[in-house]
mmCIF file of C-alpha atoms in Angstrom:
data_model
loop_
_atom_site.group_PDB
_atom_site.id
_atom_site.type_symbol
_atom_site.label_atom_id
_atom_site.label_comp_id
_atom_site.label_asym_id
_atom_site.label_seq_id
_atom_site.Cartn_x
_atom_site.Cartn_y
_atom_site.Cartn_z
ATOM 1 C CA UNK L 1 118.364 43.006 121.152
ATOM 2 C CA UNK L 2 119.568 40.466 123.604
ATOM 3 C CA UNK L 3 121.529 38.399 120.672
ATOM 4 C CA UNK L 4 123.994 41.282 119.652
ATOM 5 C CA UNK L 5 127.315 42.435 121.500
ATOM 6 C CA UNK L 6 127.195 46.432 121.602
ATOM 7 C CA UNK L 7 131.295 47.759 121.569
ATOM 8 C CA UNK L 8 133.169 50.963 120.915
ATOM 9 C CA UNK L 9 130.978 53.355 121.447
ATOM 10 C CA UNK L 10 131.495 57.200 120.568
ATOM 11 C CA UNK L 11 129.831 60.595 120.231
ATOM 12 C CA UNK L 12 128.756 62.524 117.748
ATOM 13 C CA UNK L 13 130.665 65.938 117.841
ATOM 14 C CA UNK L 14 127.884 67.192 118.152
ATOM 15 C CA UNK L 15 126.815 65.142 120.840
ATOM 16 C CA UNK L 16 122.852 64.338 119.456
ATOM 17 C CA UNK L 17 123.575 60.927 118.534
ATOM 18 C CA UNK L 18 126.105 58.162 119.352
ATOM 19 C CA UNK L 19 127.792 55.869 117.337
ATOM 20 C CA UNK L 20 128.662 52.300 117.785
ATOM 21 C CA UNK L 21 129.353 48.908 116.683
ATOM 22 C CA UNK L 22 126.810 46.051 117.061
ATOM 23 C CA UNK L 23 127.836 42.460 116.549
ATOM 24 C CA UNK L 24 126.603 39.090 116.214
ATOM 25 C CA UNK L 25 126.551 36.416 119.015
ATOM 26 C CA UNK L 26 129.048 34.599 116.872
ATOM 27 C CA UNK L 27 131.242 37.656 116.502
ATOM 28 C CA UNK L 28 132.018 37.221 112.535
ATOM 29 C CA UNK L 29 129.367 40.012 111.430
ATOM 30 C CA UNK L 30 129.286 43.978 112.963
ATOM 31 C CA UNK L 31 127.827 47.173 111.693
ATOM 32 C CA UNK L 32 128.443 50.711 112.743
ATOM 33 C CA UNK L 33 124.949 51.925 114.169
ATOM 34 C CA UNK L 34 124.248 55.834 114.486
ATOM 35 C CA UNK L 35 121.316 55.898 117.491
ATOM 36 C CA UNK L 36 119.742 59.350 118.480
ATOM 37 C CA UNK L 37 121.088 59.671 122.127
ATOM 38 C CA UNK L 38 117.977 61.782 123.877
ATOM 39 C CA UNK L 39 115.412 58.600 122.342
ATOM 40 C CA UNK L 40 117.969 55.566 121.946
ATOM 41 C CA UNK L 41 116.377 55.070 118.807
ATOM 42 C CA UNK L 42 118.444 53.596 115.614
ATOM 43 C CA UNK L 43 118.652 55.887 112.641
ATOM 44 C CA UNK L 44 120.276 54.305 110.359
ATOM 45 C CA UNK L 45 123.747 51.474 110.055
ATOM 46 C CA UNK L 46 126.449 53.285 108.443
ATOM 47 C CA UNK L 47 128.112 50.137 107.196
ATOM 48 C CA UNK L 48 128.981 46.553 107.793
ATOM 49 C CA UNK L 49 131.627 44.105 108.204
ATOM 50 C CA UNK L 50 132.097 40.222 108.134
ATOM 51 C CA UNK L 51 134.851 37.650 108.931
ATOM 52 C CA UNK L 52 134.507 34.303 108.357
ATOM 53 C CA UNK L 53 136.615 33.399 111.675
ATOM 54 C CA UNK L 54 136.563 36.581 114.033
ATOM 55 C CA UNK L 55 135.322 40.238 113.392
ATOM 56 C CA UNK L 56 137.180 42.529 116.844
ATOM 57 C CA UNK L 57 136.668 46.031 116.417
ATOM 58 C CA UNK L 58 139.308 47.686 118.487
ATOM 59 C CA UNK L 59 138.664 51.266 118.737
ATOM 60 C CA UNK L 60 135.396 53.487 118.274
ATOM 61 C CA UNK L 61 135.411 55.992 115.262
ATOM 62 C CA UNK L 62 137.045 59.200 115.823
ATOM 63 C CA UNK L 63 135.358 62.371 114.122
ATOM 64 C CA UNK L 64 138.646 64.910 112.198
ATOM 65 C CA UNK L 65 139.064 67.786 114.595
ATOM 66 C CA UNK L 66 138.661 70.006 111.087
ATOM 67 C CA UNK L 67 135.321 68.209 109.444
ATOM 68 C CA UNK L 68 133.024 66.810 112.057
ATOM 69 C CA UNK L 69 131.438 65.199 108.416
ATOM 70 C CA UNK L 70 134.287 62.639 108.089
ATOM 71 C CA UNK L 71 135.657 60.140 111.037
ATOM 72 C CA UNK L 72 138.415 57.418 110.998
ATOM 73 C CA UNK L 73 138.348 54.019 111.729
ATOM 74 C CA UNK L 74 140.057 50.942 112.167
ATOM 75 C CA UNK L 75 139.756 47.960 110.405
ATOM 76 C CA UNK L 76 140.902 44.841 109.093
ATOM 77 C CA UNK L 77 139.074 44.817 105.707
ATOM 78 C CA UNK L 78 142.239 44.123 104.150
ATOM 79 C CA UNK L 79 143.835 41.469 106.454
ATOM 80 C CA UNK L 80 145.804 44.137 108.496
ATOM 81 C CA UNK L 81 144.380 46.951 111.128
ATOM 82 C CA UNK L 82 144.768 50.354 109.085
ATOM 83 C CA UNK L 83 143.132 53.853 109.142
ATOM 84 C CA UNK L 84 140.270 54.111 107.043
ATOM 85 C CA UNK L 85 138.439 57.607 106.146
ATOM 86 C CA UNK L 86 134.601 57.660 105.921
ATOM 87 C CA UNK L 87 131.602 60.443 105.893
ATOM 88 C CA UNK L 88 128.572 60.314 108.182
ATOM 89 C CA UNK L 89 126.774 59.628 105.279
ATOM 90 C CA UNK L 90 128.486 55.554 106.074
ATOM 91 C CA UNK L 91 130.401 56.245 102.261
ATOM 92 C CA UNK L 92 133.862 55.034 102.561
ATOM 93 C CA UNK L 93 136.003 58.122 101.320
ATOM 94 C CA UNK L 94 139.465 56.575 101.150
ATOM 95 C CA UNK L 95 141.737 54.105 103.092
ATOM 96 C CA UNK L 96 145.089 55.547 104.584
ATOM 97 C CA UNK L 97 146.774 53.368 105.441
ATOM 98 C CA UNK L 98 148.248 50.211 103.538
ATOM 99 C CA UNK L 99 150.853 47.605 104.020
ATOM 100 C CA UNK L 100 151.949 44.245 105.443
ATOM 101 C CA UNK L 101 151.906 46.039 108.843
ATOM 102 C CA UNK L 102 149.403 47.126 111.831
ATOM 103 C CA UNK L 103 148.500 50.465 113.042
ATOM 104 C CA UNK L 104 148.229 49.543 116.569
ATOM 105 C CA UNK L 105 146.263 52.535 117.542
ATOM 106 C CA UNK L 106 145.334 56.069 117.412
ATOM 107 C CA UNK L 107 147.362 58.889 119.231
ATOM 108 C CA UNK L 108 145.737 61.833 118.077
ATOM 109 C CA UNK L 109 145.179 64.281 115.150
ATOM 110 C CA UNK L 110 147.753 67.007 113.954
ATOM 111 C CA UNK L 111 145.018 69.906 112.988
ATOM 112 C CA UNK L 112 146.891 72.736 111.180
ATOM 113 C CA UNK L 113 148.436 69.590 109.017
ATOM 114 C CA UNK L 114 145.386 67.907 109.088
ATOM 115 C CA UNK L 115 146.878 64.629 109.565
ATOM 116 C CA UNK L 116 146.510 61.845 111.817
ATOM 117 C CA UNK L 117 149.382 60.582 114.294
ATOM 118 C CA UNK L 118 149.537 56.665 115.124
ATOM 119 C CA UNK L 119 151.699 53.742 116.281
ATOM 120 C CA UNK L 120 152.449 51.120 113.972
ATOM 121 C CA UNK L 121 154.919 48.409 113.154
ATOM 122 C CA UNK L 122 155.227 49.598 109.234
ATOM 123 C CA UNK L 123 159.279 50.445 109.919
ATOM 124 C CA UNK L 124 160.105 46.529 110.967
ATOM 125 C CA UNK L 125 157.576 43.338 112.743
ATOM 126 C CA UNK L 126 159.538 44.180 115.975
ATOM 127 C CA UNK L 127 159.205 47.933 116.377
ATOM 128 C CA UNK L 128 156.763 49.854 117.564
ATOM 129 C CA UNK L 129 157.018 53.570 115.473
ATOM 130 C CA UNK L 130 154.906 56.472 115.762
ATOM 131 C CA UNK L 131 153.672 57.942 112.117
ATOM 132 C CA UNK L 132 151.648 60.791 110.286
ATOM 133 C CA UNK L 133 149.143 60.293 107.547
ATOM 134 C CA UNK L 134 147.999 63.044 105.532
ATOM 135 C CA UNK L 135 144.343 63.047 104.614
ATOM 136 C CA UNK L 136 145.888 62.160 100.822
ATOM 137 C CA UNK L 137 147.624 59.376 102.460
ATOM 138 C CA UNK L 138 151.349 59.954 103.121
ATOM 139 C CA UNK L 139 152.327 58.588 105.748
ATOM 140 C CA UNK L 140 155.696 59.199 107.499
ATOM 141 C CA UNK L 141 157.511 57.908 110.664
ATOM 142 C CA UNK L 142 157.865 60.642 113.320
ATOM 143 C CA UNK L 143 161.361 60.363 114.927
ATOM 144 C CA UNK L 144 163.706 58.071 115.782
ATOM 145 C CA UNK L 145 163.364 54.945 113.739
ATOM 146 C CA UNK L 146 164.559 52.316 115.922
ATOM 147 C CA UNK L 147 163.280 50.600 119.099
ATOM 148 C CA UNK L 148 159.526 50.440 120.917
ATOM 149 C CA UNK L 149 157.880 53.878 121.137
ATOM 150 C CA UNK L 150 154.954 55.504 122.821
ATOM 151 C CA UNK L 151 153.506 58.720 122.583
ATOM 152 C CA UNK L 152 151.942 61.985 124.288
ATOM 153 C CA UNK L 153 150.476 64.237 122.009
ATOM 154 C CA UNK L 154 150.164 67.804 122.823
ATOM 155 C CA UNK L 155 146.943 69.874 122.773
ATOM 156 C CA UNK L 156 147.789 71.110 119.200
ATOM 157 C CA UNK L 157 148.618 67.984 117.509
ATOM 158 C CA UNK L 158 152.026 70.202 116.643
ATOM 159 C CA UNK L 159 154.471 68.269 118.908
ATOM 160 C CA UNK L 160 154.641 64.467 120.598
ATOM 161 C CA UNK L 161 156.857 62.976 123.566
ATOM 162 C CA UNK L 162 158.250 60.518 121.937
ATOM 163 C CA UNK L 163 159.276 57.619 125.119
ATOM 164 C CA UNK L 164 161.327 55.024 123.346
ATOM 165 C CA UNK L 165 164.027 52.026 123.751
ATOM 166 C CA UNK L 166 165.986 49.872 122.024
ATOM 167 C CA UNK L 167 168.315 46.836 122.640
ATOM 168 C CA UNK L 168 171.155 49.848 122.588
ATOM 169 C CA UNK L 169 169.228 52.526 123.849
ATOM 170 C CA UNK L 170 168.160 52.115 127.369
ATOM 171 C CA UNK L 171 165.205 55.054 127.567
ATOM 172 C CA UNK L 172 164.942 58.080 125.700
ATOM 173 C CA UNK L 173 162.697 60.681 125.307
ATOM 174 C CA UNK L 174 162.575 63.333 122.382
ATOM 175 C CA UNK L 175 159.959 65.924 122.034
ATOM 176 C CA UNK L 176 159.189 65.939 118.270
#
């Protein structure tokens, strides 16, 4: 369709059909589309959202490393980007993250604690922290608590560098 904005897209871990989100001209309505990728036909949408003002998708799903039946994604279904948990099937399993606060993105997946590492701003409005959530939805802050922080996640999941500053801390780095 020529009326339709076609963002975040993602495989399939199984790489026979690719996922992404399709949205309106208008950009207040989007639904997550599962196409076959050898025909580019649509099988089926998954699920939809609306906004009144301004649906923005910011990142494409992102299948768990242990159950290529589940995927995360990021929304603001509640008035604030968090982690939500859904099954190919488009069913909405559970949403793990909540608070006045953003998860700003995705780092990566911890797979022998099946858990998922992000940055967020839950600690204070003017940090930037990286956290765990459990699949039962702890969460925890990784680290030092104080200051801006970004991430590199290892191959495992198991251990980050953690890069961070503060207005008293110049530039550290911690392997966590």
């Amino acid at each position: 369709p020529t009326d339709r904005y076609f963002t975040n897209v993602a495989w399939a871990p199984d790489e026979k059909t690719i996922y992404m989100i399709e949205l309106n001209r208008d950009q207040t309505d989007g639904e997550l589309v599962e196409y076959d990728a050898k025909t580019g036909k649509k099988i089926r949408t998954l699920f939809a959202e609306h906004d009144d003002k301004y649906f923005e998708p910011c990142a494409p799903i992102q299948f768990l490393p242990w159950d290529s039946s589940k995927f995360i994604y990021l929304s603001r279904r509640d008035g604030y980007n968090h982690i939500y948990l859904s099954n190919t099937d488009g069913k909405l399993l559970k949403q793990l993250t909540k608070g006045e606060w953003e998860v700003f993105d995705i780092i990566g997946f911890n797979k022998s604690a099946k858990s998922v590492i992000y940055s967020s701003n839950e600690a204070s409005p003017i940090q930037k922290n990286i956290c765990t959530v459990g699949m039962n939805g702890k969460h925890s802050v990784i680290g030092n608590a104080t200051g801006w922080h970004s991430a590199k996640l290892s191959n495992s999941g198991e251990y980050i560098l953690d890069y961070y500053s503060s207005p008293t801390i110049a530039r550290n780095i911690d392997v966590c």
